[in-house]
CSV table of C-alpha atoms and ligand atoms in Angstrom, one decimal:
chain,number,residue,atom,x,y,z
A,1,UNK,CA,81.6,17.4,-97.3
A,2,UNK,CA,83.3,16.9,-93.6
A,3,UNK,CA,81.4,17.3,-90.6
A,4,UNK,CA,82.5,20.5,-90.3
A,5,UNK,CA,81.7,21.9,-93.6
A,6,UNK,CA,78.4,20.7,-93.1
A,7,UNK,CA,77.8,22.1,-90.0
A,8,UNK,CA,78.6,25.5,-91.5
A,9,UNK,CA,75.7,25.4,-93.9
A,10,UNK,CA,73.7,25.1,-90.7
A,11,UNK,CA,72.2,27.6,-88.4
A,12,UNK,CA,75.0,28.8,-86.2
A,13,UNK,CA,72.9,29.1,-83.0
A,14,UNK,CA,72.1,25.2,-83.1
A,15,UNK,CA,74.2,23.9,-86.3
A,16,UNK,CA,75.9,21.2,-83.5
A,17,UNK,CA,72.9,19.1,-84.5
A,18,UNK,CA,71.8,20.0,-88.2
A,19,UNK,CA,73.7,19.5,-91.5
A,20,UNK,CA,71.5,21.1,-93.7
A,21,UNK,CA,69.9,24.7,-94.3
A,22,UNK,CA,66.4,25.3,-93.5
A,23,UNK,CA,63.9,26.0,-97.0
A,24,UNK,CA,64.0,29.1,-98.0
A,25,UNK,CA,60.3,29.1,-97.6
A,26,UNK,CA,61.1,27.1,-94.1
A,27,UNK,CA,63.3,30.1,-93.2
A,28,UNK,CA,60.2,32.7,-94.2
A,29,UNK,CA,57.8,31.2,-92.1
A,30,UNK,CA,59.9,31.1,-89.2
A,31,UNK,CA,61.4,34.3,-89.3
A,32,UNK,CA,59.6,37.1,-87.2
A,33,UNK,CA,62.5,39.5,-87.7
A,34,UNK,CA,60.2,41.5,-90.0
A,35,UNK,CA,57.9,42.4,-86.9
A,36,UNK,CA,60.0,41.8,-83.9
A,37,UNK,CA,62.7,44.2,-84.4
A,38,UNK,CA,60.5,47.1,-83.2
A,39,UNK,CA,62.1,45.4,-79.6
A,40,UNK,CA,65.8,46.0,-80.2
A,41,UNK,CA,65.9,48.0,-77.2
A,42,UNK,CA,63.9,45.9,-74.7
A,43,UNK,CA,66.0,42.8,-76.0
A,44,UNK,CA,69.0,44.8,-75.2
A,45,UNK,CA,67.9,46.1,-72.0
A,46,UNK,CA,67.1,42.6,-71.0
A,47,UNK,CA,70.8,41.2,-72.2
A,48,UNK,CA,72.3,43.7,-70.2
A,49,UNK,CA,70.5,43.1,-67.3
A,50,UNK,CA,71.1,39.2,-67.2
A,51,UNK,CA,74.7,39.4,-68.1
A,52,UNK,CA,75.2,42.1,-64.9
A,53,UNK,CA,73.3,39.7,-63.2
A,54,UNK,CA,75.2,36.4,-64.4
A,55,UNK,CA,78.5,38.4,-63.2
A,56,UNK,CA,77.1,39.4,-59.9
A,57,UNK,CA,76.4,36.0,-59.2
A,58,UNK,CA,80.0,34.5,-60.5
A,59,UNK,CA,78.5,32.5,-63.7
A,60,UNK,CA,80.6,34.7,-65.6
A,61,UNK,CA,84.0,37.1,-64.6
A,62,UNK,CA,83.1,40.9,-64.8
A,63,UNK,CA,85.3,41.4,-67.8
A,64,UNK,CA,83.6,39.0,-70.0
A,65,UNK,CA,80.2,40.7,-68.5
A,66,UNK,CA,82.0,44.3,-69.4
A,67,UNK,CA,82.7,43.5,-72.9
A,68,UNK,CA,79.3,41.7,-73.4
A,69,UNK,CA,77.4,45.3,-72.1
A,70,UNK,CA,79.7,47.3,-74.5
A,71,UNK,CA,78.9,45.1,-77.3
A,72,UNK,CA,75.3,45.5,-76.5
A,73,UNK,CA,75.6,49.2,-76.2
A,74,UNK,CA,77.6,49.5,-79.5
A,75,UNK,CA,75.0,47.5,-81.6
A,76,UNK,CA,72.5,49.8,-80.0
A,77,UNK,CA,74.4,52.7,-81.2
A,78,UNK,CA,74.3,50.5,-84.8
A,79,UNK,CA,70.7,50.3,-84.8
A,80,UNK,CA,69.8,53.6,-83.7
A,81,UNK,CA,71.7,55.1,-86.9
A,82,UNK,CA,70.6,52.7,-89.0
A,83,UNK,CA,73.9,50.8,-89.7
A,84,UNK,CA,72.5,47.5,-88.2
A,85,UNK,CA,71.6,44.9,-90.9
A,86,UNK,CA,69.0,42.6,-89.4
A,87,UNK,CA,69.0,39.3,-91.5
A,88,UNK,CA,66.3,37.0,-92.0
A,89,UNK,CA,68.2,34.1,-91.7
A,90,UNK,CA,68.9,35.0,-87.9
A,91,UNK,CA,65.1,34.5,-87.5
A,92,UNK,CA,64.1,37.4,-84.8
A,93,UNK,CA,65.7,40.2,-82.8
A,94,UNK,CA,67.0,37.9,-80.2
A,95,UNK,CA,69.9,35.9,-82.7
A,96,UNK,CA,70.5,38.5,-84.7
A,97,UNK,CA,71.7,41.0,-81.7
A,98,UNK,CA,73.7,37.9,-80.4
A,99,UNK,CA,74.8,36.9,-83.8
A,100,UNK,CA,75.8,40.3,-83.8
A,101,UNK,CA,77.7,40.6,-80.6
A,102,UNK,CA,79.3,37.5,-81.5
A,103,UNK,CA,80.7,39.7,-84.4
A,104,UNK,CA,81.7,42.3,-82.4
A,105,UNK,CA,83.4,40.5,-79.5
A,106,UNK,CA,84.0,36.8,-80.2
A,107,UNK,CA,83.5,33.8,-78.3
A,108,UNK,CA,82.7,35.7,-75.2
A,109,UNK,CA,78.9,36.5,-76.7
A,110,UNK,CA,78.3,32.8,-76.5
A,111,UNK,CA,77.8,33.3,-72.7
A,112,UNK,CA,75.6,35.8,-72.6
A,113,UNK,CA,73.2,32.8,-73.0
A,114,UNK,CA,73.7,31.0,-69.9
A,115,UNK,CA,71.0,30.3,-67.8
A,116,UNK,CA,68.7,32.0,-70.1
A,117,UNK,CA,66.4,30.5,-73.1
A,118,UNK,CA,65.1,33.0,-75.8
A,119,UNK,CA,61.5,31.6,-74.4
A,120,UNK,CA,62.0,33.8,-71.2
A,121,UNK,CA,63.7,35.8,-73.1
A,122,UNK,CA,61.0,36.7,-75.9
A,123,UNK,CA,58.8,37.2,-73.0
A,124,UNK,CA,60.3,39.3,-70.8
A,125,UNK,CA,60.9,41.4,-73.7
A,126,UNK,CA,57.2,41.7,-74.7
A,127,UNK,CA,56.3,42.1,-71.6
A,128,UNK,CA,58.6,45.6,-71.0
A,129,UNK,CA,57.1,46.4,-74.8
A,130,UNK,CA,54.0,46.0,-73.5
A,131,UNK,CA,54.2,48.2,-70.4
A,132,UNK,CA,55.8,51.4,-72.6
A,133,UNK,CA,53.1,50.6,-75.1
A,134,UNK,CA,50.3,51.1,-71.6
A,135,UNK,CA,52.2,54.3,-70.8
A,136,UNK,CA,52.7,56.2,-73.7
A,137,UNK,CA,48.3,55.6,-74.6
A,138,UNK,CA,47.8,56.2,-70.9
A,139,UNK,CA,49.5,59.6,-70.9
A,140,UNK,CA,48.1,60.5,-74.6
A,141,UNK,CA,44.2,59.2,-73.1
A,142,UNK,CA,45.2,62.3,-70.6
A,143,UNK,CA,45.6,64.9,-73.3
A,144,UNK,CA,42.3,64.0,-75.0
A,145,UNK,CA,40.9,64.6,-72.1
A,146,UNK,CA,42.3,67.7,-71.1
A,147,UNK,CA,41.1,68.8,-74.5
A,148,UNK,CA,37.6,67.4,-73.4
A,149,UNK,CA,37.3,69.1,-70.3
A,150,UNK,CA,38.4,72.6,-71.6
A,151,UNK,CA,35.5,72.0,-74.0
A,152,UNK,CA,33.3,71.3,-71.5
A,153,UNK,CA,33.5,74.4,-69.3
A,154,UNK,CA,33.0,76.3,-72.4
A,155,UNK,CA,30.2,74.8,-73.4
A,156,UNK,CA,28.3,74.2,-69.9
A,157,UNK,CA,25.7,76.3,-70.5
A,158,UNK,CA,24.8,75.6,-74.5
A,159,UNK,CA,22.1,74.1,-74.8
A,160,UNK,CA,21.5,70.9,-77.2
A,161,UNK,CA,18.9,68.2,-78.0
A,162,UNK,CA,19.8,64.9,-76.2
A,163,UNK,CA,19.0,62.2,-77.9
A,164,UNK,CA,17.5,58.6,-77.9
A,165,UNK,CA,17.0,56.3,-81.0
A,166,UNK,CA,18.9,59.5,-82.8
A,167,UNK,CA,15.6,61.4,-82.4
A,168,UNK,CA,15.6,64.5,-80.0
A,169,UNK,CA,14.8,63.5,-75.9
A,170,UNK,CA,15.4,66.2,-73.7
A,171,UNK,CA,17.6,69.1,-73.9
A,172,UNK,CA,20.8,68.6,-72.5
A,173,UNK,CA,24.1,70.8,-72.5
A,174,UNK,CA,27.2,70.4,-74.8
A,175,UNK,CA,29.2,70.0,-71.7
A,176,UNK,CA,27.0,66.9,-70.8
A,177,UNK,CA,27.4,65.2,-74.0
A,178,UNK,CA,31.0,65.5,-74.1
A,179,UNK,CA,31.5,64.7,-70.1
A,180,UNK,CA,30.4,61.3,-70.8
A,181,UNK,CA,33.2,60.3,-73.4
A,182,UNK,CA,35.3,62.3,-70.6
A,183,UNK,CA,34.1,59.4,-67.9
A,184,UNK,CA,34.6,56.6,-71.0
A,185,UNK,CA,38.3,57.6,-71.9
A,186,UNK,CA,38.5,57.7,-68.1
A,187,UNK,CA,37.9,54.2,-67.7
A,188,UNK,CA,39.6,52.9,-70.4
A,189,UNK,CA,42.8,54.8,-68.9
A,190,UNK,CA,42.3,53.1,-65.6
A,191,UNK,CA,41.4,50.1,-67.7
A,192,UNK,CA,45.1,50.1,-69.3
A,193,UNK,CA,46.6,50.6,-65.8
A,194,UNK,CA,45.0,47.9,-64.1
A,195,UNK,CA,46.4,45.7,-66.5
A,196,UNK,CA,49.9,47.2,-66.5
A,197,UNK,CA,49.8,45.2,-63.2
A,198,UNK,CA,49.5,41.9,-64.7
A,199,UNK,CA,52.0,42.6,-67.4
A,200,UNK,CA,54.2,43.9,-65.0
A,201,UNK,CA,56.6,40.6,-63.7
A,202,UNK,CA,59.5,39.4,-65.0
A,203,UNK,CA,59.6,35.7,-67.0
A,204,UNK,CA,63.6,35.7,-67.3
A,205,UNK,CA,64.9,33.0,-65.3
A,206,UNK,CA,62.4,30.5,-66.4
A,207,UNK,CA,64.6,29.6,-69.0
A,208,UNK,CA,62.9,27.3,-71.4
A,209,UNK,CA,60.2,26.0,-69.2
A,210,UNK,CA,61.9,24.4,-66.1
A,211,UNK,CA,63.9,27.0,-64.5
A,212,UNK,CA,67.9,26.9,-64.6
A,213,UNK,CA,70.6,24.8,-62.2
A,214,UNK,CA,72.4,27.8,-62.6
A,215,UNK,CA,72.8,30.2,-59.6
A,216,UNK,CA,70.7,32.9,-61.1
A,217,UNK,CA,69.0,35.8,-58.8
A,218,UNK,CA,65.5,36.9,-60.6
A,219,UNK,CA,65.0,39.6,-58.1
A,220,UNK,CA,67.9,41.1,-59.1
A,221,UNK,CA,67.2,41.2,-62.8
A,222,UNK,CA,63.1,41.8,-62.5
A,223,UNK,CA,63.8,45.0,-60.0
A,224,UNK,CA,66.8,46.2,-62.6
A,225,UNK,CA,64.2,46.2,-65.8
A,226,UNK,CA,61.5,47.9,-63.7
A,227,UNK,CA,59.3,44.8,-62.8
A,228,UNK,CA,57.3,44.1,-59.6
A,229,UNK,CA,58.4,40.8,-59.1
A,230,UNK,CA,59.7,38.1,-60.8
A,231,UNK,CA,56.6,35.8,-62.4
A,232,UNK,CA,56.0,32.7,-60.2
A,233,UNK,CA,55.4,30.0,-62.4
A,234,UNK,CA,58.5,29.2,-65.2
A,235,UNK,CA,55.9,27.4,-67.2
A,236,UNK,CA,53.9,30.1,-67.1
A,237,UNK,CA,56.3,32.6,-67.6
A,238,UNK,CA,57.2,31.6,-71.2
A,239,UNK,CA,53.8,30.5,-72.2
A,240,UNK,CA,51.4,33.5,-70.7
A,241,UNK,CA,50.2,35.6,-73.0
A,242,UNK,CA,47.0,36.9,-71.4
A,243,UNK,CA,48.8,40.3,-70.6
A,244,UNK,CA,49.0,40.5,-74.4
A,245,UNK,CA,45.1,39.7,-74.9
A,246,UNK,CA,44.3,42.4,-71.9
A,247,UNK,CA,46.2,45.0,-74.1
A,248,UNK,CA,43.9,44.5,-77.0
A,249,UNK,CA,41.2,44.6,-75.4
A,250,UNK,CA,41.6,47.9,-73.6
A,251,UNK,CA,42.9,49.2,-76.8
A,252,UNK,CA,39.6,47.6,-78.8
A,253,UNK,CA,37.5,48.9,-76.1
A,254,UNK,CA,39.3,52.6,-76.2
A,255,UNK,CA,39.2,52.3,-79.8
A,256,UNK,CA,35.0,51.4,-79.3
A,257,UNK,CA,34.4,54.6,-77.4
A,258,UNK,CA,36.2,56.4,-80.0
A,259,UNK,CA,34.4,55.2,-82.7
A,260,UNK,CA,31.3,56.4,-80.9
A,261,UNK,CA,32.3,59.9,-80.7
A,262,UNK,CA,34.0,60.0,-84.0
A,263,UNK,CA,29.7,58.5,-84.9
A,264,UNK,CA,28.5,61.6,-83.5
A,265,UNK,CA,31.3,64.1,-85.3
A,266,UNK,CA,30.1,62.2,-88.4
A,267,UNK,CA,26.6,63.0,-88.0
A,268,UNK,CA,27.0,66.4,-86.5
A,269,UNK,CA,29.0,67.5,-89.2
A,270,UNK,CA,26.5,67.0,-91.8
A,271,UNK,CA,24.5,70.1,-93.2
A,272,UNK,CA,21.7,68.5,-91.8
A,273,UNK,CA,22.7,68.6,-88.5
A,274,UNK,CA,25.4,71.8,-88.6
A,275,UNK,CA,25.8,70.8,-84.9
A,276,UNK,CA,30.3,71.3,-86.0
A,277,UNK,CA,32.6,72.1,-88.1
A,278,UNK,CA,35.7,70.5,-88.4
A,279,UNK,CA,38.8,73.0,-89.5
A,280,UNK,CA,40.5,72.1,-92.5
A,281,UNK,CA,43.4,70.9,-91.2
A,282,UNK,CA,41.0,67.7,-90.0
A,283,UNK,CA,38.7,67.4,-93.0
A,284,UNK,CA,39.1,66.5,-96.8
A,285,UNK,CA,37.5,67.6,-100.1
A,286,UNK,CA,35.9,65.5,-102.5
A,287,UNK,CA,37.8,65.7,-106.6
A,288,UNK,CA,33.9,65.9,-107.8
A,289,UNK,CA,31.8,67.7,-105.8
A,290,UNK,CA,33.2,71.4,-104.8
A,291,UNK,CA,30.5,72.0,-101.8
A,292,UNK,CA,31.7,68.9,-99.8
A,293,UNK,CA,34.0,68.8,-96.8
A,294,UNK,CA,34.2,65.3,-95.6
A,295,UNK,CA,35.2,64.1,-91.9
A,296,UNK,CA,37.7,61.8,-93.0
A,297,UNK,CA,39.6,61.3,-89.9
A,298,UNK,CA,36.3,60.9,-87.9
A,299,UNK,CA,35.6,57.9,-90.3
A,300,UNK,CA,39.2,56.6,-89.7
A,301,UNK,CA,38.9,56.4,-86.4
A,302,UNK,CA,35.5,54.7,-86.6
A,303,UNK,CA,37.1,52.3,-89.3
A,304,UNK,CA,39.8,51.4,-87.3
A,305,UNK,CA,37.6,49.8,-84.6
A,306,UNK,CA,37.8,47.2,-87.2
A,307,UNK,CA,41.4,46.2,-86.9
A,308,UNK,CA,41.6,46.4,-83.1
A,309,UNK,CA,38.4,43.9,-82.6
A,310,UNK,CA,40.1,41.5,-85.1
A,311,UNK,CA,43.6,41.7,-83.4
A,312,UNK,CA,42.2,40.5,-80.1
A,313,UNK,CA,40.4,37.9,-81.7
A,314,UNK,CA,43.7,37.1,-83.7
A,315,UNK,CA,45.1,36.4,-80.5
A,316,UNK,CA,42.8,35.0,-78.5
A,317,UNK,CA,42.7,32.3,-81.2
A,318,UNK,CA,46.5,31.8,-81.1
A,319,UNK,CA,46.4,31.0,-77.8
A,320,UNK,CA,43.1,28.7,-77.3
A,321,UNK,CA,43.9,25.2,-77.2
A,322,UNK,CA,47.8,25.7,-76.6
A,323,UNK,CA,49.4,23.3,-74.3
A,324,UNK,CA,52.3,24.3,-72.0
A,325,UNK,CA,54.8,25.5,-72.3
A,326,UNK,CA,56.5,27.7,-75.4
A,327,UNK,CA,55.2,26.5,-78.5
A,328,UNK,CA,56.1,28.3,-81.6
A,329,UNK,CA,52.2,29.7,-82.2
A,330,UNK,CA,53.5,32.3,-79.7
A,331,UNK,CA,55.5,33.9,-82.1
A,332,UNK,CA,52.4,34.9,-83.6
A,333,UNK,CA,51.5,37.7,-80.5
A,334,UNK,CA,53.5,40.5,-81.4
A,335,UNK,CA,52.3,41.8,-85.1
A,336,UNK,CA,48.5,42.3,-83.7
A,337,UNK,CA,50.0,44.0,-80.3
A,338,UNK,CA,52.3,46.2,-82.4
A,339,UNK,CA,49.5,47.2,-84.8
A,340,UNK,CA,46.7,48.1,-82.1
A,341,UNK,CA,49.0,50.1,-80.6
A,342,UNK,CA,49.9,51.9,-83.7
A,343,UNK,CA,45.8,52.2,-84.4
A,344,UNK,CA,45.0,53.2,-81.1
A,345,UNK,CA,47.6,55.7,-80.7
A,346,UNK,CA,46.7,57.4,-84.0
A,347,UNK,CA,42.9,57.5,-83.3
A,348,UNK,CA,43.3,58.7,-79.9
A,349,UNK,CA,45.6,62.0,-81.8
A,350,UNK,CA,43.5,62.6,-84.4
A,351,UNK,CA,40.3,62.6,-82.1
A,352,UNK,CA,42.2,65.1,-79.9
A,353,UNK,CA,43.4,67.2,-82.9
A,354,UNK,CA,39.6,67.3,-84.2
A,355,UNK,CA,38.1,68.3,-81.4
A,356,UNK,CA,40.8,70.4,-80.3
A,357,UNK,CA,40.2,72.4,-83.9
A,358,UNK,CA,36.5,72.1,-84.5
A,359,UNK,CA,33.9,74.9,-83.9
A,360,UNK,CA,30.8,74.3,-82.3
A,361,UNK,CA,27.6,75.9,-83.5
A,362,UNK,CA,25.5,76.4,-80.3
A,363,UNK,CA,23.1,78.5,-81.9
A,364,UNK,CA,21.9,75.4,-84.4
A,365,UNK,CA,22.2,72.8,-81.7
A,366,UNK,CA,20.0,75.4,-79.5
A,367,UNK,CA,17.6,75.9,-82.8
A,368,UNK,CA,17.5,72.3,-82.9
A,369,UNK,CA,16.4,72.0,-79.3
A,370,UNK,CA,13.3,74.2,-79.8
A,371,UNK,CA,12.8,72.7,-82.8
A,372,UNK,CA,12.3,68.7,-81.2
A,373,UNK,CA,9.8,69.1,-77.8
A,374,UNK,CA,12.4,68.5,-75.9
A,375,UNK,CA,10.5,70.0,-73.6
A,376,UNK,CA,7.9,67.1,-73.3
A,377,UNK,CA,9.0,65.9,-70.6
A,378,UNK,CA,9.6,68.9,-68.0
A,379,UNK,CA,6.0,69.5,-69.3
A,380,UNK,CA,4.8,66.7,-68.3
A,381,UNK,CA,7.1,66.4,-64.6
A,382,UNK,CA,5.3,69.9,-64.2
A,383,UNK,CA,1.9,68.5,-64.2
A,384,UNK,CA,2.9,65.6,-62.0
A,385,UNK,CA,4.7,68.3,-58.9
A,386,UNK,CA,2.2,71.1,-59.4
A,387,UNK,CA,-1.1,69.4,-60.2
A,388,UNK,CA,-0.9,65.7,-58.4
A,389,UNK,CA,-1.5,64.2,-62.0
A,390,UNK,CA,-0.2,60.3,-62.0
A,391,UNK,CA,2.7,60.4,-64.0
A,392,UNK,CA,0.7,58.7,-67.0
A,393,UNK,CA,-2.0,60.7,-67.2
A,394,UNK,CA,0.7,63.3,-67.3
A,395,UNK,CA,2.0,61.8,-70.0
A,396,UNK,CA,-1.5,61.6,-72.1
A,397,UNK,CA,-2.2,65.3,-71.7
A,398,UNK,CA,1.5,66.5,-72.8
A,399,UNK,CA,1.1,64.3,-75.6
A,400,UNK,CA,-2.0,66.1,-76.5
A,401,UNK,CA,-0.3,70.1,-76.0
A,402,UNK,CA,2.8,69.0,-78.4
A,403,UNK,CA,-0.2,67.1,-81.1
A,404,UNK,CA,-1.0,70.6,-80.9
A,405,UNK,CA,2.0,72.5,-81.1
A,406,UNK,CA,2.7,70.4,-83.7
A,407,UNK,CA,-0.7,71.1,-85.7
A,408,UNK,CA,-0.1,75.3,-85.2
A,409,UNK,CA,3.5,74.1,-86.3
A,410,UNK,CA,5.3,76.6,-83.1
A,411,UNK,CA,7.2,75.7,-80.8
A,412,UNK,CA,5.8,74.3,-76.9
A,413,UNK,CA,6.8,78.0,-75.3
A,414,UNK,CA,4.4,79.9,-77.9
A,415,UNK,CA,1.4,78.0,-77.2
A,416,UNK,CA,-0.8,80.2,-75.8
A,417,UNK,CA,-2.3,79.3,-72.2
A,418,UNK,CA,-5.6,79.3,-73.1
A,419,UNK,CA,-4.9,76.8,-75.8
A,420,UNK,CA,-3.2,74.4,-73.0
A,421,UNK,CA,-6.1,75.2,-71.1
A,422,UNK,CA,-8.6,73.8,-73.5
A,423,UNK,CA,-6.7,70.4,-73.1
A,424,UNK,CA,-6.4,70.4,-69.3
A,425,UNK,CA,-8.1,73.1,-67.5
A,426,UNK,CA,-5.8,73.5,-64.4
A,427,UNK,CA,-2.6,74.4,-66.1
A,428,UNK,CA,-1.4,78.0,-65.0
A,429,UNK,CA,0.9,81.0,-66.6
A,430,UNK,CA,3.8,79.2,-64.5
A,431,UNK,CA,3.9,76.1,-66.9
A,432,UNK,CA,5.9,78.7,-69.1
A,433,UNK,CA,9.3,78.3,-66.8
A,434,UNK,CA,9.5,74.2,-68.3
A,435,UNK,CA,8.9,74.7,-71.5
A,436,UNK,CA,11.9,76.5,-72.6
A,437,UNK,CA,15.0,74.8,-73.4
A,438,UNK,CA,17.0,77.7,-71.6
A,439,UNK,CA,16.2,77.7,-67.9
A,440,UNK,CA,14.8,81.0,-67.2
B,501,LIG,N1,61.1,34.4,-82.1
B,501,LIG,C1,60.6,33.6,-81.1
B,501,LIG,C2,59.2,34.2,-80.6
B,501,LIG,O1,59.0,35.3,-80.8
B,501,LIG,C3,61.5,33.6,-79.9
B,501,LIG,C4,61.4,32.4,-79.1
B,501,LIG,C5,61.8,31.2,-79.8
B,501,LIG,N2,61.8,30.0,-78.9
B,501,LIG,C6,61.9,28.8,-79.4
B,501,LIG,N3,61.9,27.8,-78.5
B,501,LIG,N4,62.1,28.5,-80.6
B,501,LIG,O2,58.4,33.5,-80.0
């Protein structure tokens, strides 16, 4: 075999220095092509950008920059219809759009590399990826709770048990209950935006780790992709990956609230309960038992908490213990990101198409309310602000009146005074306007 020959079999991005052809099993592990395509247009975006930028500065002639962009346009085009064949043997998205080009235009493609390493590359990329990713869950966050808050000023005066340890507390409205996922989602939204901040400044230009002798302009490039700034650091521009870990957690904490409202669907969707129905469109049957309807999607979303909390801990663990600066571990980030993205996107759709759907009983959840002395406790404020009582002693007498209630098995509003009497002698006809759930 000559030199040459030899230097074929190798990888054509750095075959100057190898004579042989990775493993096949070498080439599997290796390869992130599988995941990282879902890119293509950020890694195009970003080429285009630097070779505009290599141009503007002289590193290259504008014609060699105009055929580069067409190229990269064209294999857009490719990709978009589906023509494109992405090869595992090119690794990732990065070589195989430049083995591409190279293809397309010739020798001209090899300069679209200059002053650029696919470590700033990769992570300028993500980053963009990343900030789509925080918009397009930030704006769908928004419709869920559009949905919310048209719920709530339907509901804002239907009355319901509130609840602690799952046992009726005090009667509450719908609207109250629903409010507070309003103020969770809320955070979590503002949660995703604050961290768009941090993901938002531009790595290309730190080349591999030390920065390029060429006569680059960052500020040019990170204001053409949409960044703040360029990042500070080149070390820490290929190697930070905390903007990733920010992103799961939002989403694992999104997903968190979620899973505690898709809880409560669950539960008020039982017969028991009858506090909802969920339309058919959002509920399944079972193949044995005719009578059920099952909340599927509610359990989905609850499920899926799973997979976001083990993507951030996926990551986290890729990165602990990583010295600077690129290490190949990093190639690990993007699966996890893509998937809780994916996940969170779904549950935060099918949450909104649920509740968007589902009827509310008011009439059981009002029952319900009777039902539980929820009362108690305006019962036992009234003998505190009308009758000086300590707010313990309070507390022992109410006890007492619902014992009873309880033993004439009615309700607190259909004991009659004289029986509240017999327990504490003071109480007058005006204790009535506590002890129903509806105010009077
Ligand atoms: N596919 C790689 C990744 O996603 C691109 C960067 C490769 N850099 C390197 N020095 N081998 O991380």
């Amino acid at each position: 075999m000559t030199q040459n020959s030899k230097s074929q079999n190798a990888n054509q991005m750095w075959g100057g220095r190898f004579e042989e052809k990775p493993s096949d099993i070498m080439e599997q592990i290796n390869a992130s092509i599988g995941v990282d395509k879902r890119m293509w247009r950020q890694d195009i975006r970003g080429s285009i950008a630097h070779a505009t930028m290599l141009s503007k500065q002289g590193i290259i002639s504008k014609d060699e920059a105009v055929e580069i962009v067409n190229g990269l346009n064209a294999i857009a085009e490719e990709i978009k219809s589906g023509q494109f064949e992405f090869k595992t043997s090119l690794e990732d998205i990065h070589m195989n759009i430049e083995a591409r080009l190279r293809e397309m235009i010739g020798d001209t493609a090899g300069k679209l590399h200059t002053a650029r390493s696919r470590n700033d590359q990769v992570a300028t990329d993500f980053r963009m990826w990343v900030r789509d990713a925080i918009d397009e869950v930030a704006h769908q966050i928004e419709d869920l709770q559009d949905v919310l808050s048209d719920l709530c000023e339907k509901h804002k005066d239907d009355v319901m048990p509130g609840f602690t340890h799952l046992q009726a507390a005090q009667p509450i409205t719908l609207a109250l209950h629903l409010e507070a996922y309003s103020r969770m989602l809320h955070r979590d939204r503002s949660r995703f935006l604050d961290a768009r901040k941090r993901v938002n400044t531009c790595p290309l230009g730190s080349a591999a780790l030390a920065g390029t002798p060429y006569p680059i302009d960052r500020e040019f490039t990170a204001e053409k992709l949409g960044f703040d700034r360029p990042t500070e650091n080149t070390m820490d521009g290929v190697s930070a990956r905390d903007f990733a870990n920010e992103f799961l957690f939002c989403a694992a904490q999104c997903g968190l609230h979620l899973s505690r409202l898709a809880e409560e669907i669950i539960i008020w969707a039982t017969p028991q309960f009858n506090f909802i129905q969920l339309s058919d469109a959002w509920s399944t049957g079972s193949s044995i038992m005719p009578q059920k309807k099952n909340p599927d999607a509610a359990e989905l979303v609850r499920g899926k908490t799973g997979r976001l909390n083990g993507n951030l801990i996926q990551m986290m663990t890729v990165l602990k213990g990583l010295p600077l600066a690129y290490n190949k571990d990093l190639q690990e980030d993007k699966e996890s990101v893509f998937d809780s993205f994916d996940t969170i996107s779904l549950c935060i759709q099918a949450m909104k198409g649920m509740l968007e759907s589902a009827k509310f009983n008011t009439e059981a959840m009002l029952n319900s309310a009777e039902m539980g002395y929820t009362t108690a406790t305006a019962l036992a404020d009234w003998l505190v602000m009308n009758l000086g009582l300590p707010f313990r002693d309070a507390h022992h007498v109410t006890g007492a009146i619902v014992k009873m209630a309880e033993n004439k098995g009615c309700k607190l509003d259909e004991l009659p005074l004289a029986d509240m009497q017999a327990i504490y002698a003071d109480i007058s006809e005006d204790i009535y306007s506590v002890l129903s759930v509806k105010k009077k």
